[in-house]
Every structure is written in C-alpha cells, then in structure tokens.
PDB file of C-alpha atoms in Angstrom:
ATOM      1  CA  MET T  83      55.578 153.241 277.429  1.00 55.00           C
ATOM      2  CA  LYS T  84      52.921 149.712 277.223  1.00 53.00           C
ATOM      3  CA  LYS T  85      51.405 150.440 274.382  1.00 58.00           C
ATOM      4  CA  VAL T  86      54.909 151.103 272.247  1.00 46.00           C
ATOM      5  CA  LEU T  87      56.599 148.050 273.736  1.00 43.00           C
ATOM      6  CA  PHE T  88      53.512 145.937 273.247  1.00 44.00           C
ATOM      7  CA  VAL T  89      53.531 146.745 269.079  1.00 44.00           C
ATOM      8  CA  ILE T  90      57.275 146.437 269.435  1.00 47.00           C
ATOM      9  CA  SER T  91      56.067 142.801 270.623  1.00 44.00           C
ATOM     10  CA  PHE T  92      53.964 142.547 268.096  1.00 43.00           C
ATOM     11  CA  VAL T  93      55.729 143.371 265.852  1.00 42.00           C
ATOM     12  CA  LEU T  94      58.390 141.289 266.109  1.00 40.00           C
ATOM     13  CA  ILE T  95      56.829 138.455 267.103  1.00 42.00           C
ATOM     14  CA  ALA T  96      54.696 138.292 263.655  1.00 42.00           C
ATOM     15  CA  GLN T  97      57.899 139.375 262.010  1.00 41.00           C
ATOM     16  CA  LEU T  98      59.543 135.114 263.263  1.00 41.00           C
ATOM     17  CA  ALA T  99      55.288 133.402 263.264  1.00 42.00           C
ATOM     18  CA  PHE T 100      55.399 133.672 259.711  1.00 47.00           C
ATOM     19  CA  ALA T 101      57.728 132.809 256.335  1.00 50.00           C
ATOM     20  CA  GLN T 102      57.011 134.708 253.151  1.00 63.00           C
ATOM     21  CA  GLY T 103      56.995 132.780 249.950  1.00 76.00           C
ATOM     22  CA  PHE T 104      55.366 133.491 246.081  1.00 86.00           C
ATOM     23  CA  LYS T 105      52.846 131.065 245.711  1.00 87.00           C
ATOM     24  CA  SER T 106      50.462 130.188 242.426  1.00 90.00           C
ATOM     25  CA  GLY T 107      47.180 132.331 243.848  1.00 91.00           C
ATOM     26  CA  ASP T 108      49.299 135.155 245.370  1.00 94.00           C
ATOM     27  CA  THR T 109      48.145 138.626 244.812  1.00 96.00           C
ATOM     28  CA  TYR T 110      49.468 141.562 246.055  1.00 97.00           C
ATOM     29  CA  LEU T 111      47.561 145.651 244.719  1.00 98.00           C
ATOM     30  CA  GLY T 112      50.622 148.669 246.170  1.00 97.00           C
ATOM     31  CA  GLY T 113      51.223 152.108 245.930  1.00 97.00           C
ATOM     32  CA  ARG T 114      54.479 153.427 244.239  1.00 94.00           C
ATOM     33  CA  VAL T 115      56.298 156.192 244.567  1.00 93.00           C
ATOM     34  CA  ALA T 116      59.516 156.477 242.171  1.00 89.00           C
ATOM     35  CA  LEU T 117      62.668 158.242 242.579  1.00 86.00           C
ATOM     36  CA  GLY T 118      65.053 160.132 239.475  1.00 74.00           C
ATOM     37  CA  GLY T 119      61.671 159.944 236.623  1.00 64.00           C
ATOM     38  CA  VAL T 120      61.428 160.661 233.361  1.00 63.00           C
ATOM     39  CA  GLY T 121      63.596 163.912 232.057  1.00 67.00           C
ATOM     40  CA  ASN T 122      63.621 165.990 235.179  1.00 70.00           C
ATOM     41  CA  ALA T 123      61.084 164.907 236.588  1.00 70.00           C
ATOM     42  CA  SER T 124      62.197 164.131 240.728  1.00 75.00           C
ATOM     43  CA  LEU T 125      59.531 162.301 241.532  1.00 85.00           C
ATOM     44  CA  GLY T 126      56.065 159.707 239.935  1.00 87.00           C
ATOM     45  CA  PHE T 127      53.784 158.273 241.599  1.00 91.00           C
ATOM     46  CA  GLY T 128      51.868 154.880 240.797  1.00 92.00           C
ATOM     47  CA  LEU T 129      50.165 151.695 241.750  1.00 96.00           C
ATOM     48  CA  ASN T 130      51.200 148.132 240.232  1.00 95.00           C
ATOM     49  CA  GLY T 131      49.510 144.763 241.176  1.00 97.00           C
ATOM     50  CA  GLU T 132      50.223 141.669 240.738  1.00 97.00           C
ATOM     51  CA  TYR T 133      48.959 137.555 239.988  1.00 98.00           C
ATOM     52  CA  GLY T 134      51.085 135.028 240.695  1.00 96.00           C
ATOM     53  CA  ILE T 135      50.438 132.588 237.714  1.00 97.00           C
ATOM     54  CA  GLY T 136      52.817 129.609 239.097  1.00 93.00           C
ATOM     55  CA  ASP T 137      55.360 129.310 241.548  1.00 88.00           C
ATOM     56  CA  ASN T 138      57.835 131.945 240.961  1.00 93.00           C
ATOM     57  CA  LEU T 139      56.130 133.547 238.347  1.00 97.00           C
ATOM     58  CA  GLY T 140      53.683 135.951 238.845  1.00 97.00           C
ATOM     59  CA  VAL T 141      51.212 138.519 235.770  1.00 98.00           C
ATOM     60  CA  GLY T 142      50.642 142.011 236.983  1.00 97.00           C
ATOM     61  CA  PHE T 143      49.979 146.001 235.672  1.00 96.00           C
ATOM     62  CA  VAL T 144      52.215 148.396 236.561  1.00 94.00           C
ATOM     63  CA  GLY T 145      50.469 152.086 235.962  1.00 94.00           C
ATOM     64  CA  MET T 146      52.398 155.451 236.801  1.00 91.00           C
ATOM     65  CA  TYR T 147      52.102 158.748 236.580  1.00 91.00           C
ATOM     66  CA  SER T 148      55.344 162.412 235.724  1.00 88.00           C
ATOM     67  CA  GLY T 149      54.613 165.378 235.293  1.00 88.00           C
ATOM     68  CA  TYR T 150      57.194 168.551 234.851  1.00 88.00           C
ATOM     69  CA  SER T 151      58.256 171.587 233.471  1.00 88.00           C
ATOM     70  CA  GLU T 152      61.456 173.941 232.537  1.00 88.00           C
ATOM     71  CA  GLU T 153      61.375 177.064 231.225  1.00 87.00           C
ATOM     72  CA  VAL T 154      63.672 178.303 228.059  1.00 83.00           C
ATOM     73  CA  GLY T 155      64.308 181.679 227.483  1.00 79.00           C
ATOM     74  CA  VAL T 156      66.186 182.890 223.935  1.00 78.00           C
ATOM     75  CA  VAL T 157      66.572 186.548 222.991  1.00 77.00           C
ATOM     76  CA  PHE T 158      63.063 188.184 223.740  1.00 77.00           C
ATOM     77  CA  TYR T 159      61.035 185.478 224.274  1.00 79.00           C
ATOM     78  CA  SER T 160      60.533 183.309 226.365  1.00 84.00           C
ATOM     79  CA  GLY T 161      58.148 180.265 227.996  1.00 88.00           C
ATOM     80  CA  LYS T 162      57.399 176.868 229.456  1.00 89.00           C
ATOM     81  CA  TRP T 163      57.466 173.186 228.470  1.00 88.00           C
ATOM     82  CA  SER T 164      54.988 171.445 230.655  1.00 90.00           C
ATOM     83  CA  TYR T 165      55.685 167.698 230.667  1.00 89.00           C
ATOM     84  CA  THR T 166      53.582 164.449 231.385  1.00 90.00           C
ATOM     85  CA  ASN T 167      53.840 160.553 231.253  1.00 90.00           C
ATOM     86  CA  ILE T 168      51.933 158.248 231.959  1.00 92.00           C
ATOM     87  CA  TYR T 169      52.187 155.045 231.399  1.00 91.00           C
ATOM     88  CA  VAL T 170      49.702 151.833 231.329  1.00 95.00           C
ATOM     89  CA  LEU T 171      52.045 148.564 231.938  1.00 95.00           C
ATOM     90  CA  GLY T 172      51.815 145.061 231.932  1.00 97.00           C
ATOM     91  CA  MET T 173      54.147 143.008 233.558  1.00 96.00           C
ATOM     92  CA  VAL T 174      55.668 139.780 233.972  1.00 98.00           C
ATOM     93  CA  THR T 175      57.854 138.617 237.135  1.00 97.00           C
ATOM     94  CA  TYR T 176      60.049 135.682 237.958  1.00 97.00           C
ATOM     95  CA  HIS T 177      60.322 135.366 242.089  1.00 96.00           C
ATOM     96  CA  TYR T 178      64.620 134.767 243.037  1.00 94.00           C
ATOM     97  CA  ASP T 179      65.319 133.666 246.254  1.00 92.00           C
ATOM     98  CA  VAL T 180      68.006 135.819 246.917  1.00 92.00           C
ATOM     99  CA  PHE T 181      69.083 136.218 250.152  1.00 92.00           C
ATOM    100  CA  GLY T 182      67.313 133.612 252.355  1.00 90.00           C
ATOM    101  CA  LEU T 183      65.150 135.529 253.726  1.00 91.00           C
ATOM    102  CA  LYS T 184      61.998 134.974 255.547  1.00 89.00           C
ATOM    103  CA  ASN T 185      60.243 137.289 255.064  1.00 94.00           C
ATOM    104  CA  LEU T 186      62.182 138.496 252.114  1.00 96.00           C
ATOM    105  CA  ASP T 187      60.229 137.827 248.936  1.00 96.00           C
ATOM    106  CA  THR T 188      63.241 139.406 245.600  1.00 96.00           C
ATOM    107  CA  TYR T 189      62.333 139.132 242.187  1.00 97.00           C
ATOM    108  CA  GLY T 190      63.350 140.081 238.488  1.00 96.00           C
ATOM    109  CA  ALA T 191      60.355 142.125 236.325  1.00 96.00           C
ATOM    110  CA  PHE T 192      59.976 143.181 233.131  1.00 96.00           C
ATOM    111  CA  ASN T 193      57.463 145.182 231.596  1.00 94.00           C
ATOM    112  CA  ILE T 194      55.960 146.633 228.392  1.00 96.00           C
ATOM    113  CA  GLY T 195      52.797 149.086 227.491  1.00 95.00           C
ATOM    114  CA  TYR T 196      51.980 151.838 226.666  1.00 96.00           C
ATOM    115  CA  ASN T 197      53.396 155.823 226.824  1.00 93.00           C
ATOM    116  CA  VAL T 198      50.619 157.992 227.406  1.00 93.00           C
ATOM    117  CA  ALA T 199      53.305 161.597 226.772  1.00 91.00           C
ATOM    118  CA  SER T 200      51.972 165.162 226.421  1.00 91.00           C
ATOM    119  CA  ALA T 201      54.830 168.834 226.185  1.00 90.00           C
ATOM    120  CA  LYS T 202      53.197 171.554 225.156  1.00 90.00           C
ATOM    121  CA  TRP T 203      54.968 174.790 225.048  1.00 85.00           C
ATOM    122  CA  GLU T 204      53.373 178.230 226.411  1.00 86.00           C
ATOM    123  CA  PHE T 205      54.963 181.483 225.678  1.00 83.00           C
ATOM    124  CA  VAL T 206      56.041 183.928 229.251  1.00 82.00           C
ATOM    125  CA  ASN T 207      57.556 186.746 226.487  1.00 78.00           C
ATOM    126  CA  ASN T 208      55.548 186.928 224.041  1.00 79.00           C
ATOM    127  CA  PRO T 209      56.403 190.664 223.125  1.00 76.00           C
ATOM    128  CA  LEU T 210      55.910 189.911 218.888  1.00 76.00           C
ATOM    129  CA  GLY T 211      53.228 188.065 219.489  1.00 77.00           C
ATOM    130  CA  ARG T 212      54.015 184.968 217.911  1.00 78.00           C
ATOM    131  CA  PRO T 213      50.726 182.100 217.947  1.00 80.00           C
ATOM    132  CA  GLU T 214      51.933 178.966 220.720  1.00 78.00           C
ATOM    133  CA  PRO T 215      53.683 176.062 218.547  1.00 79.00           C
ATOM    134  CA  PRO T 216      51.285 172.720 217.780  1.00 80.00           C
ATOM    135  CA  GLU T 217      51.676 169.953 220.232  1.00 82.00           C
ATOM    136  CA  PRO T 218      54.322 167.170 219.159  1.00 84.00           C
ATOM    137  CA  ASN T 219      52.165 164.254 220.040  1.00 83.00           C
ATOM    138  CA  VAL T 220      55.084 162.027 221.838  1.00 85.00           C
ATOM    139  CA  SER T 221      53.581 158.934 223.506  1.00 93.00           C
ATOM    140  CA  GLY T 222      54.846 155.233 222.903  1.00 93.00           C
ATOM    141  CA  PHE T 223      55.252 152.162 223.959  1.00 94.00           C
ATOM    142  CA  VAL T 224      58.174 151.764 226.399  1.00 91.00           C
ATOM    143  CA  TRP T 225      59.056 149.494 228.508  1.00 91.00           C
ATOM    144  CA  GLY T 226      61.593 148.383 231.390  1.00 88.00           C
ATOM    145  CA  PHE T 227      63.213 146.518 233.706  1.00 91.00           C
ATOM    146  CA  THR T 228      64.185 145.994 237.898  1.00 93.00           C
ATOM    147  CA  PHE T 229      65.456 144.417 239.809  1.00 96.00           C
ATOM    148  CA  ASN T 230      62.480 144.081 243.812  1.00 96.00           C
ATOM    149  CA  ALA T 231      62.329 143.266 246.576  1.00 97.00           C
ATOM    150  CA  ARG T 232      58.951 142.836 248.507  1.00 96.00           C
ATOM    151  CA  TYR T 233      60.282 142.475 251.989  1.00 97.00           C
ATOM    152  CA  PHE T 234      56.777 141.847 254.647  1.00 96.00           C
ATOM    153  CA  ILE T 235      56.655 143.733 258.611  1.00 96.00           C
ATOM    154  CA  MET T 236      52.992 141.743 258.236  1.00 95.00           C
ATOM    155  CA  PRO T 237      51.345 138.260 256.847  1.00 93.00           C
ATOM    156  CA  SER T 238      49.857 141.124 254.345  1.00 95.00           C
ATOM    157  CA  LEU T 239      51.357 144.252 255.012  1.00 97.00           C
ATOM    158  CA  ALA T 240      55.602 144.351 252.689  1.00 97.00           C
ATOM    159  CA  LEU T 241      57.562 146.787 252.018  1.00 97.00           C
ATOM    160  CA  THR T 242      58.688 147.782 248.307  1.00 97.00           C
ATOM    161  CA  ALA T 243      61.977 148.800 246.864  1.00 96.00           C
ATOM    162  CA  SER T 244      62.755 148.665 243.422  1.00 94.00           C
ATOM    163  CA  ILE T 245      66.091 149.887 241.467  1.00 94.00           C
ATOM    164  CA  GLY T 246      65.956 149.688 237.471  1.00 88.00           C
ATOM    165  CA  TYR T 247      65.095 150.948 234.036  1.00 80.00           C
ATOM    166  CA  GLY T 248      61.810 152.924 233.300  1.00 72.00           C
ATOM    167  CA  ILE T 249      59.195 155.998 235.073  1.00 73.00           C
ATOM    168  CA  GLY T 250      62.257 156.629 237.984  1.00 77.00           C
ATOM    169  CA  TYR T 251      65.985 154.510 238.751  1.00 85.00           C
ATOM    170  CA  LEU T 252      64.218 153.668 242.696  1.00 91.00           C
ATOM    171  CA  HIS T 253      60.752 152.542 243.823  1.00 92.00           C
ATOM    172  CA  LEU T 254      59.823 152.434 247.414  1.00 95.00           C
ATOM    173  CA  GLY T 255      56.166 151.154 248.282  1.00 97.00           C
ATOM    174  CA  VAL T 256      54.611 149.155 249.709  1.00 98.00           C
ATOM    175  CA  ASP T 257      52.265 145.846 248.665  1.00 97.00           C
ATOM    176  CA  PHE T 258      48.798 144.935 250.237  1.00 97.00           C
ATOM    177  CA  LYS T 259      48.479 141.262 249.798  1.00 96.00           C
ATOM    178  CA  LEU T 260      44.817 140.268 249.364  1.00 93.00           C
TER     179      LEU T 260
END
C-alpha cells in the first residue's frame, strides 16, 4: 500500500513541478491506435514523430496501417474482399494553448502523403470455376487534418488524443519527448 501511495504522490508532484509548452527543438515520437478506421476497419495502428521548427510550428511524419475484409455473396458465387491501407504522410502542426493548462499541449495538424493500398478478391464458393479477377489499383494521394491534445503525465511522457479526418476519426496513444 505504501508503494501505491508513493507512486500516486510522485505522479501528482511531477505534474505540479513542470510546465509543458511546445518550442523549437522539441522532438516527439509515439504510437497510435486509430478508432473508426478506413472503410469498415475498426482499428488502425501507427507511429508518428514531430520536430519543433518554431515555438508554435512543427513538422513530422505519420505512418499508419489499417486492414479489414468483408464477405460478399451473389446467387451461386460468394467470396471475400480483403483491403489493406498503409499511410505514409508528412505532417505540419501549429500549437496553440486552448485551455491554459500547464501540462496540456493542444495543436492542429495537416497531413498529406500516399496510401499504399490493396484490394484483393478471393472466391469462397466458385461452382463454375471462374478465374480470380485482377486486383484493382486503389493506391493514391491522401490528406487529412486533426485537432490534437498531448497531456504530460511526466516531463518526457504524454498521453495523446486526436480527432479529425484521416485513417481514423479518433486516435489514442502515447508520445515520448526525446
């Protein structure tokens, strides 16, 4: 019990002892889980990084993966479409203190890049032996924007949340300040 109280006290004191604000030279790296993914995907996974090039301006990258499949049946035939999306994006961020809280970094991000995507059909029931259709080319340029919050629970560790348009409508994750 003493250990639990010590940890709770340490975290509370750490929150009061440091103020966070985005500044030039700050570097962050973190993982994300995207909820409400592309198409019918329920989850996406990814990694992002950001570097401060000004006191309110940052640049970075986003890499995300999302995949899902769906079964389709028509008269005598049935099959499954499988989809994968791999996003490779550049990111520009603008940090603005919306709520005035010491440990909260709020910012907007604009992302642009490429979706390395695939769609593949596989027959499940093919009584007449029809050939597999060719795979369509579904890759292309993509963009997105998000509104983000980074809440520091320790000077180099933050919980993150993002809402917006992109590979998912809601991203949750952690960022490490390097």
